[in-house]
mmCIF file of C-alpha atoms in Angstrom:
data_model
loop_
_atom_site.group_PDB
_atom_site.id
_atom_site.type_symbol
_atom_site.label_atom_id
_atom_site.label_comp_id
_atom_site.label_asym_id
_atom_site.label_seq_id
_atom_site.Cartn_x
_atom_site.Cartn_y
_atom_site.Cartn_z
ATOM 1 C CA UNK R 1 148.429 127.056 78.840
ATOM 2 C CA UNK R 2 148.409 127.859 82.545
ATOM 3 C CA UNK R 3 144.674 128.373 82.377
ATOM 4 C CA UNK R 4 144.092 124.889 80.884
ATOM 5 C CA UNK R 5 146.327 123.354 83.485
ATOM 6 C CA UNK R 6 144.480 125.080 86.322
ATOM 7 C CA UNK R 7 141.054 124.346 84.878
ATOM 8 C CA UNK R 8 141.751 120.649 84.423
ATOM 9 C CA UNK R 9 143.294 120.422 87.948
ATOM 10 C CA UNK R 10 140.039 122.016 89.338
ATOM 11 C CA UNK R 11 137.911 119.745 87.254
ATOM 12 C CA UNK R 12 139.826 116.668 88.573
ATOM 13 C CA UNK R 13 139.641 117.970 92.146
ATOM 14 C CA UNK R 14 135.906 118.337 91.815
ATOM 15 C CA UNK R 15 134.356 121.798 91.225
ATOM 16 C CA UNK R 16 130.861 122.811 90.181
ATOM 17 C CA UNK R 17 131.587 121.995 86.536
ATOM 18 C CA UNK R 18 132.367 118.398 87.575
ATOM 19 C CA UNK R 19 129.081 118.310 89.485
ATOM 20 C CA UNK R 20 127.206 119.561 86.421
ATOM 21 C CA UNK R 21 128.957 116.892 84.221
ATOM 22 C CA UNK R 22 128.088 114.251 86.742
ATOM 23 C CA UNK R 23 124.380 115.219 86.893
ATOM 24 C CA UNK R 24 123.944 115.814 83.145
ATOM 25 C CA UNK R 25 125.576 112.547 82.032
ATOM 26 C CA UNK R 26 123.818 110.683 84.823
ATOM 27 C CA UNK R 27 120.540 112.051 83.426
ATOM 28 C CA UNK R 28 121.456 110.821 79.937
ATOM 29 C CA UNK R 29 122.210 107.415 81.170
ATOM 30 C CA UNK R 30 118.848 107.281 83.114
ATOM 31 C CA UNK R 31 117.095 108.619 79.960
ATOM 32 C CA UNK R 32 118.668 105.914 77.763
ATOM 33 C CA UNK R 33 117.555 103.175 80.104
ATOM 34 C CA UNK R 34 113.854 104.127 80.182
ATOM 35 C CA UNK R 35 112.745 102.627 76.879
ATOM 36 C CA UNK R 36 114.865 99.556 77.412
ATOM 37 C CA UNK R 37 113.415 98.912 80.950
ATOM 38 C CA UNK R 38 109.879 99.349 79.578
ATOM 39 C CA UNK R 39 110.419 97.205 76.479
ATOM 40 C CA UNK R 40 113.141 94.588 77.074
ATOM 41 C CA UNK R 41 111.899 92.582 74.086
ATOM 42 C CA UNK R 42 112.665 95.531 71.696
ATOM 43 C CA UNK R 43 116.005 96.027 73.380
ATOM 44 C CA UNK R 44 116.813 92.374 72.716
ATOM 45 C CA UNK R 45 116.082 92.850 69.055
ATOM 46 C CA UNK R 46 118.461 95.860 68.981
ATOM 47 C CA UNK R 47 121.203 93.676 70.581
ATOM 48 C CA UNK R 48 120.524 90.982 67.865
ATOM 49 C CA UNK R 49 121.144 93.496 65.256
ATOM 50 C CA UNK R 50 124.683 94.053 66.491
ATOM 51 C CA UNK R 51 125.218 90.361 65.873
ATOM 52 C CA UNK R 52 128.034 89.963 68.522
ATOM 53 C CA UNK R 53 126.537 88.416 71.582
ATOM 54 C CA UNK R 54 125.554 84.700 71.250
ATOM 55 C CA UNK R 55 121.726 84.444 70.930
ATOM 56 C CA UNK R 56 121.129 82.430 74.085
ATOM 57 C CA UNK R 57 122.753 85.237 76.142
ATOM 58 C CA UNK R 58 120.799 88.093 74.544
ATOM 59 C CA UNK R 59 117.758 87.898 76.929
ATOM 60 C CA UNK R 60 120.045 88.134 79.952
ATOM 61 C CA UNK R 61 121.784 91.206 78.548
ATOM 62 C CA UNK R 62 118.295 92.616 77.674
ATOM 63 C CA UNK R 63 117.185 92.113 81.310
ATOM 64 C CA UNK R 64 120.219 93.328 83.200
ATOM 65 C CA UNK R 65 121.902 96.022 81.164
ATOM 66 C CA UNK R 66 119.016 98.475 81.243
ATOM 67 C CA UNK R 67 118.798 98.235 85.002
ATOM 68 C CA UNK R 68 122.549 98.732 85.348
ATOM 69 C CA UNK R 69 122.181 101.900 83.202
ATOM 70 C CA UNK R 70 119.158 103.002 85.303
ATOM 71 C CA UNK R 71 120.840 102.511 88.757
ATOM 72 C CA UNK R 72 124.185 103.977 87.458
ATOM 73 C CA UNK R 73 122.415 107.040 86.092
ATOM 74 C CA UNK R 74 120.318 107.527 89.212
ATOM 75 C CA UNK R 75 123.365 107.216 91.543
ATOM 76 C CA UNK R 76 125.384 109.667 89.479
ATOM 77 C CA UNK R 77 122.586 112.299 89.673
ATOM 78 C CA UNK R 78 122.032 111.899 93.412
ATOM 79 C CA UNK R 79 125.731 111.425 94.116
ATOM 80 C CA UNK R 80 125.698 108.095 95.793
ATOM 81 C CA UNK R 81 128.496 105.595 95.224
ATOM 82 C CA UNK R 82 129.771 108.004 92.545
ATOM 83 C CA UNK R 83 133.152 106.532 91.607
ATOM 84 C CA UNK R 84 131.662 103.010 91.265
ATOM 85 C CA UNK R 85 128.873 104.357 89.122
ATOM 86 C CA UNK R 86 131.263 106.324 86.917
ATOM 87 C CA UNK R 87 133.486 103.246 86.517
ATOM 88 C CA UNK R 88 130.448 101.145 85.436
ATOM 89 C CA UNK R 89 129.349 103.877 83.080
ATOM 90 C CA UNK R 90 132.883 103.927 81.594
ATOM 91 C CA UNK R 91 132.667 100.238 81.091
ATOM 92 C CA UNK R 92 129.243 100.498 79.345
ATOM 93 C CA UNK R 93 130.601 103.252 77.099
ATOM 94 C CA UNK R 94 133.652 101.168 76.132
ATOM 95 C CA UNK R 95 131.460 98.202 75.227
ATOM 96 C CA UNK R 96 129.057 100.348 73.220
ATOM 97 C CA UNK R 97 131.995 101.876 71.344
ATOM 98 C CA UNK R 98 133.401 98.349 70.445
ATOM 99 C CA UNK R 99 129.969 97.026 69.362
ATOM 100 C CA UNK R 100 129.227 100.048 67.147
ATOM 101 C CA UNK R 101 132.771 100.228 65.706
ATOM 102 C CA UNK R 102 132.569 96.498 64.730
ATOM 103 C CA UNK R 103 129.250 96.952 62.993
ATOM 104 C CA UNK R 104 130.350 100.129 61.139
ATOM 105 C CA UNK R 105 133.348 98.136 59.880
ATOM 106 C CA UNK R 106 130.942 95.352 58.750
ATOM 107 C CA UNK R 107 129.115 98.061 56.761
ATOM 108 C CA UNK R 108 125.874 97.737 58.778
ATOM 109 C CA UNK R 109 123.386 100.540 58.909
ATOM 110 C CA UNK R 110 120.780 100.470 61.637
ATOM 111 C CA UNK R 111 119.628 102.490 64.596
ATOM 112 C CA UNK R 112 121.973 102.231 67.571
ATOM 113 C CA UNK R 113 119.037 102.080 69.962
ATOM 114 C CA UNK R 114 120.745 104.505 72.310
ATOM 115 C CA UNK R 115 118.110 106.898 73.249
ATOM 116 C CA UNK R 116 115.206 106.167 71.012
ATOM 117 C CA UNK R 117 114.222 109.766 70.923
ATOM 118 C CA UNK R 118 111.610 108.943 68.151
ATOM 119 C CA UNK R 119 109.442 107.538 70.938
ATOM 120 C CA UNK R 120 109.306 111.029 72.551
ATOM 121 C CA UNK R 121 108.662 112.733 69.310
ATOM 122 C CA UNK R 122 112.118 114.194 68.962
ATOM 123 C CA UNK R 123 113.730 113.495 65.662
ATOM 124 C CA UNK R 124 117.391 112.444 66.003
ATOM 125 C CA UNK R 125 119.546 110.453 63.743
ATOM 126 C CA UNK R 126 120.795 107.518 65.673
ATOM 127 C CA UNK R 127 122.142 105.433 62.775
ATOM 128 C CA UNK R 128 125.447 103.725 63.729
ATOM 129 C CA UNK R 129 128.367 105.546 62.394
ATOM 130 C CA UNK R 130 131.122 107.904 63.191
ATOM 131 C CA UNK R 131 128.813 110.367 64.960
ATOM 132 C CA UNK R 132 127.586 107.780 67.409
ATOM 133 C CA UNK R 133 131.185 106.641 68.044
ATOM 134 C CA UNK R 134 132.370 110.183 68.826
ATOM 135 C CA UNK R 135 129.324 110.803 71.004
ATOM 136 C CA UNK R 136 130.178 107.689 72.979
ATOM 137 C CA UNK R 137 133.787 108.773 73.302
ATOM 138 C CA UNK R 138 132.623 112.219 74.668
ATOM 139 C CA UNK R 139 130.461 110.376 77.203
ATOM 140 C CA UNK R 140 133.352 108.072 78.143
ATOM 141 C CA UNK R 141 135.490 111.168 78.776
ATOM 142 C CA UNK R 142 132.887 112.714 80.872
ATOM 143 C CA UNK R 143 132.493 109.635 83.107
ATOM 144 C CA UNK R 144 136.308 109.366 83.351
ATOM 145 C CA UNK R 145 136.422 112.971 84.714
ATOM 146 C CA UNK R 146 133.737 112.024 87.331
ATOM 147 C CA UNK R 147 135.547 108.881 88.146
ATOM 148 C CA UNK R 148 138.873 110.697 88.727
ATOM 149 C CA UNK R 149 137.338 113.651 90.724
ATOM 150 C CA UNK R 150 138.252 113.716 94.432
ATOM 151 C CA UNK R 151 135.140 115.292 95.690
ATOM 152 C CA UNK R 152 131.547 115.656 94.331
ATOM 153 C CA UNK R 153 129.628 118.826 95.099
ATOM 154 C CA UNK R 154 125.788 118.665 95.445
ATOM 155 C CA UNK R 155 125.968 114.993 96.194
ATOM 156 C CA UNK R 156 124.772 112.643 98.950
ATOM 157 C CA UNK R 157 128.419 111.677 99.457
ATOM 158 C CA UNK R 158 129.348 115.341 100.235
ATOM 159 C CA UNK R 159 126.350 115.782 102.560
ATOM 160 C CA UNK R 160 127.344 112.761 104.634
ATOM 161 C CA UNK R 161 130.899 113.889 104.648
ATOM 162 C CA UNK R 162 129.946 117.204 106.014
ATOM 163 C CA UNK R 163 127.735 115.561 108.640
ATOM 164 C CA UNK R 164 130.656 113.359 109.660
ATOM 165 C CA UNK R 165 132.835 116.390 110.074
ATOM 166 C CA UNK R 166 130.250 118.148 112.222
ATOM 167 C CA UNK R 167 130.231 115.110 114.565
ATOM 168 C CA UNK R 168 134.018 115.364 115.136
ATOM 169 C CA UNK V 1 143.642 108.657 96.850
ATOM 170 C CA UNK V 2 143.989 105.260 95.151
ATOM 171 C CA UNK V 3 142.236 104.903 91.857
ATOM 172 C CA UNK V 4 141.115 101.354 92.634
ATOM 173 C CA UNK V 5 140.530 100.022 96.171
ATOM 174 C CA UNK V 6 138.318 97.460 97.727
ATOM 175 C CA UNK V 7 135.607 99.995 98.370
ATOM 176 C CA UNK V 8 135.160 100.651 94.568
ATOM 177 C CA UNK V 9 135.078 96.952 93.837
ATOM 178 C CA UNK V 10 132.511 96.296 96.500
ATOM 179 C CA UNK V 11 130.346 99.297 95.268
ATOM 180 C CA UNK V 12 130.569 98.131 91.727
ATOM 181 C CA UNK V 13 129.461 94.671 92.641
ATOM 182 C CA UNK V 14 126.569 96.127 94.705
ATOM 183 C CA UNK V 15 125.269 98.058 91.763
ATOM 184 C CA UNK V 16 125.514 95.078 89.340
ATOM 185 C CA UNK V 17 123.794 92.726 91.749
ATOM 186 C CA UNK V 18 121.098 95.308 92.546
ATOM 187 C CA UNK V 19 120.467 95.736 88.817
ATOM 188 C CA UNK V 20 120.429 91.910 88.264
ATOM 189 C CA UNK V 21 117.898 91.391 91.167
ATOM 190 C CA UNK V 22 115.704 94.200 89.913
ATOM 191 C CA UNK V 23 115.859 93.034 86.290
ATOM 192 C CA UNK V 24 115.139 89.361 86.862
ATOM 193 C CA UNK V 25 112.362 90.058 89.398
ATOM 194 C CA UNK V 26 110.601 92.530 87.116
ATOM 195 C CA UNK V 27 111.039 90.285 84.200
ATOM 196 C CA UNK V 28 108.775 87.713 85.954
ATOM 197 C CA UNK V 29 105.823 90.162 85.910
ATOM 198 C CA UNK V 30 106.705 92.271 82.979
ATOM 199 C CA UNK V 31 104.168 91.992 80.041
ATOM 200 C CA UNK V 32 106.980 91.978 77.454
ATOM 201 C CA UNK V 33 109.406 89.981 79.638
ATOM 202 C CA UNK V 34 111.345 86.934 78.518
ATOM 203 C CA UNK V 35 110.690 83.284 79.186
ATOM 204 C CA UNK V 36 114.333 82.346 79.870
ATOM 205 C CA UNK V 37 114.693 79.105 78.037
ATOM 206 C CA UNK V 38 117.404 76.783 77.176
ATOM 207 C CA UNK V 39 119.986 77.306 74.408
ATOM 208 C CA UNK V 40 118.477 74.521 72.337
ATOM 209 C CA UNK V 41 115.130 76.228 72.174
ATOM 210 C CA UNK V 42 116.663 79.521 71.201
ATOM 211 C CA UNK V 43 116.728 78.941 67.367
ATOM 212 C CA UNK V 44 113.747 81.248 66.726
ATOM 213 C CA UNK V 45 115.675 84.161 68.263
ATOM 214 C CA UNK V 46 117.304 84.534 64.969
ATOM 215 C CA UNK V 47 114.212 86.446 63.774
ATOM 216 C CA UNK V 48 114.732 90.134 64.185
ATOM 217 C CA UNK V 49 111.945 92.659 63.687
ATOM 218 C CA UNK V 50 112.608 95.850 61.753
ATOM 219 C CA UNK V 51 110.967 99.239 61.889
ATOM 220 C CA UNK V 52 109.888 100.639 58.518
ATOM 221 C CA UNK V 53 112.952 103.040 58.373
ATOM 222 C CA UNK V 54 115.311 100.194 59.003
ATOM 223 C CA UNK V 55 113.664 98.062 56.438
ATOM 224 C CA UNK V 56 113.842 100.789 53.905
ATOM 225 C CA UNK V 57 117.596 101.037 54.502
ATOM 226 C CA UNK V 58 117.849 97.354 53.635
ATOM 227 C CA UNK V 59 115.805 97.629 50.539
ATOM 228 C CA UNK V 60 118.676 97.681 47.994
ATOM 229 C CA UNK V 61 120.904 95.184 49.766
ATOM 230 C CA UNK V 62 118.403 92.455 50.832
ATOM 231 C CA UNK V 63 115.979 90.079 49.326
ATOM 232 C CA UNK V 64 112.396 90.977 50.190
ATOM 233 C CA UNK V 65 109.845 88.130 50.468
ATOM 234 C CA UNK V 66 106.185 88.517 50.505
ATOM 235 C CA UNK V 67 104.502 85.845 52.636
ATOM 236 C CA UNK V 68 100.890 86.887 51.774
ATOM 237 C CA UNK V 69 98.631 85.046 49.333
ATOM 238 C CA UNK V 70 99.368 85.296 45.657
ATOM 239 C CA UNK V 71 96.148 87.302 45.073
ATOM 240 C CA UNK V 72 97.296 90.010 47.550
ATOM 241 C CA UNK V 73 100.714 89.888 46.116
ATOM 242 C CA UNK V 74 99.514 90.363 42.548
ATOM 243 C CA UNK V 75 97.383 93.325 43.557
ATOM 244 C CA UNK V 76 100.270 95.138 45.173
ATOM 245 C CA UNK V 77 103.622 94.270 46.717
ATOM 246 C CA UNK V 78 107.055 95.865 47.646
ATOM 247 C CA UNK V 79 108.822 96.505 44.353
ATOM 248 C CA UNK V 80 111.203 93.657 43.606
ATOM 249 C CA UNK V 81 109.811 91.269 46.295
ATOM 250 C CA UNK V 82 109.419 87.523 45.680
ATOM 251 C CA UNK V 83 106.156 85.823 46.577
ATOM 252 C CA UNK V 84 106.262 82.692 48.860
ATOM 253 C CA UNK V 85 102.825 82.307 50.340
ATOM 254 C CA UNK V 86 103.005 80.889 53.782
ATOM 255 C CA UNK V 87 99.894 78.888 53.012
ATOM 256 C CA UNK V 88 101.852 76.775 50.588
ATOM 257 C CA UNK V 89 104.314 75.865 53.263
ATOM 258 C CA UNK V 90 101.682 75.084 55.927
ATOM 259 C CA UNK V 91 99.497 73.013 53.473
ATOM 260 C CA UNK V 92 102.209 70.698 52.267
ATOM 261 C CA UNK V 93 105.301 70.446 54.400
ATOM 262 C CA UNK V 94 106.813 67.991 51.833
ATOM 263 C CA UNK V 95 106.535 70.496 49.138
ATOM 264 C CA UNK V 96 108.595 72.837 51.247
ATOM 265 C CA UNK V 97 109.481 76.239 50.010
ATOM 266 C CA UNK V 98 113.292 76.132 49.360
ATOM 267 C CA UNK V 99 115.474 79.030 49.965
ATOM 268 C CA UNK V 100 115.545 81.173 46.872
ATOM 269 C CA UNK V 101 118.844 81.263 44.998
ATOM 270 C CA UNK V 102 119.262 85.051 45.597
ATOM 271 C CA UNK V 103 119.065 84.451 49.382
ATOM 272 C CA UNK V 104 122.525 82.746 49.368
ATOM 273 C CA UNK V 105 124.413 85.859 49.392
ATOM 274 C CA UNK V 106 121.766 88.261 50.637
ATOM 275 C CA UNK V 107 119.902 88.950 53.806
ATOM 276 C CA UNK V 108 116.233 88.037 53.904
ATOM 277 C CA UNK V 109 113.485 90.510 54.883
ATOM 278 C CA UNK V 110 109.965 88.983 55.007
ATOM 279 C CA UNK V 111 106.674 90.850 55.374
ATOM 280 C CA UNK V 112 103.000 90.159 55.553
ATOM 281 C CA UNK V 113 99.754 92.088 55.900
ATOM 282 C CA UNK V 114 100.396 93.971 59.057
ATOM 283 C CA UNK V 115 101.370 93.822 62.688
ATOM 284 C CA UNK V 116 99.070 90.893 63.601
ATOM 285 C CA UNK V 117 99.330 88.749 60.527
ATOM 286 C CA UNK V 118 102.181 86.476 61.771
ATOM 287 C CA UNK V 119 102.771 84.662 58.516
ATOM 288 C CA UNK V 120 106.172 86.441 58.014
ATOM 289 C CA UNK V 121 107.321 84.916 61.328
ATOM 290 C CA UNK V 122 106.061 81.388 60.357
ATOM 291 C CA UNK V 123 107.868 81.672 56.978
ATOM 292 C CA UNK V 124 111.109 82.915 58.804
ATOM 293 C CA UNK V 125 110.956 79.897 61.187
ATOM 294 C CA UNK V 126 110.459 77.617 58.223
ATOM 295 C CA UNK V 127 113.674 78.994 56.541
ATOM 296 C CA UNK V 128 115.687 78.660 59.758
ATOM 297 C CA UNK V 129 114.452 75.101 60.219
ATOM 298 C CA UNK V 130 115.619 74.382 56.590
ATOM 299 C CA UNK V 131 119.081 75.698 57.267
ATOM 300 C CA UNK V 132 119.210 79.388 56.590
ATOM 301 C CA UNK V 133 122.323 80.443 58.535
ATOM 302 C CA UNK V 134 121.843 84.113 59.246
ATOM 303 C CA UNK V 135 119.323 86.374 60.944
ATOM 304 C CA UNK V 136 116.051 86.763 59.159
ATOM 305 C CA UNK V 137 114.376 90.144 59.316
ATOM 306 C CA UNK V 138 110.731 90.810 59.451
ATOM 307 C CA UNK V 139 108.955 94.150 58.882
ATOM 308 C CA UNK V 140 106.964 94.833 61.961
ATOM 309 C CA UNK V 141 104.245 97.020 60.372
ATOM 310 C CA UNK V 142 104.138 94.792 57.244
ATOM 311 C CA UNK V 143 103.028 95.875 53.785
ATOM 312 C CA UNK V 144 100.358 98.419 54.949
ATOM 313 C CA UNK V 145 103.094 100.289 56.892
ATOM 314 C CA UNK V 146 105.381 100.208 53.955
ATOM 315 C CA UNK V 147 102.787 101.478 51.553
ATOM 316 C CA UNK V 148 101.668 104.284 54.050
ATOM 317 C CA UNK V 149 105.279 105.604 53.878
ATOM 318 C CA UNK V 150 105.149 105.830 50.101
ATOM 319 C CA UNK V 151 108.103 103.495 49.764
ATOM 320 C CA UNK V 152 108.464 101.605 46.446
ATOM 321 C CA UNK V 153 105.456 99.514 45.586
ATOM 322 C CA UNK V 154 104.514 97.613 42.469
ATOM 323 C CA UNK V 155 100.804 97.392 41.630
ATOM 324 C CA UNK V 156 98.852 95.235 39.248
ATOM 325 C CA UNK V 157 98.797 96.908 35.782
ATOM 326 C CA UNK V 158 100.625 100.006 37.021
ATOM 327 C CA UNK V 159 104.195 101.255 36.879
ATOM 328 C CA UNK V 160 106.274 100.786 40.022
ATOM 329 C CA UNK V 161 106.709 103.843 42.114
#
């Protein structure tokens, strides 16, 4: 019990594991934005399948959301504006969880359009369902850890902090 | 350390604005970008294209419509699909193809002769114009794609697969 307490306290303070989580999940976000940025029309048709957003707003979501994912992922990897990026990532995950859950309840059965690994020749089942919901919850938990962390090793923020301290 | 402070709100806004600026700027020159049009002109957005795998999943629950000519349809078509040739709709708008009875409580999936045929989209627009309320799905790769995957096909004079 004591080990778990120390481990989570270290994690929240910001150790190397926190940094690995930040970089890995940043990379995932960046990866998932690639195909959406390259093909916004295909992403729009995925949003349509969820049948939640009003049609007239779909193009706007298809234009902006991939770039939010892209910048958020990039900033998490390099460690720039980390807490804000983690907060946005948490918001995105929460929205995805709600969208997928609603469609699972409706009995729908289509690809979530999350990573589109088929495009890169990697077979991965992305059909909406409990697996996708659990995966999104895991990602939400990871971004929450990054958001709550007090310091971020191997990040631009820690480099600039160190430089500031040198100047003192 | 406060969980929320002004800095985090400013940073969040910064990222969102940066993303919006990038998104809308690149959309102008993007080959698959959007022409951002008014709500009234958005009716055709109800047409959603499906991959072959997605179409296969809808096979048992949806009504499949073949928009090709009746000769092509008779030769081979998706097992159980109805034939509403788009030519009959174009030739005589008065003699419009009404929504089939089955479509009232089923989703519609339309297909034609391939990626570039376009007749499935024309028929989908026709149905929307005539009051079909839901999304209409079209199979991106059409009948050739469906056939190449060995999905259920009915051929003239042969048993269905």
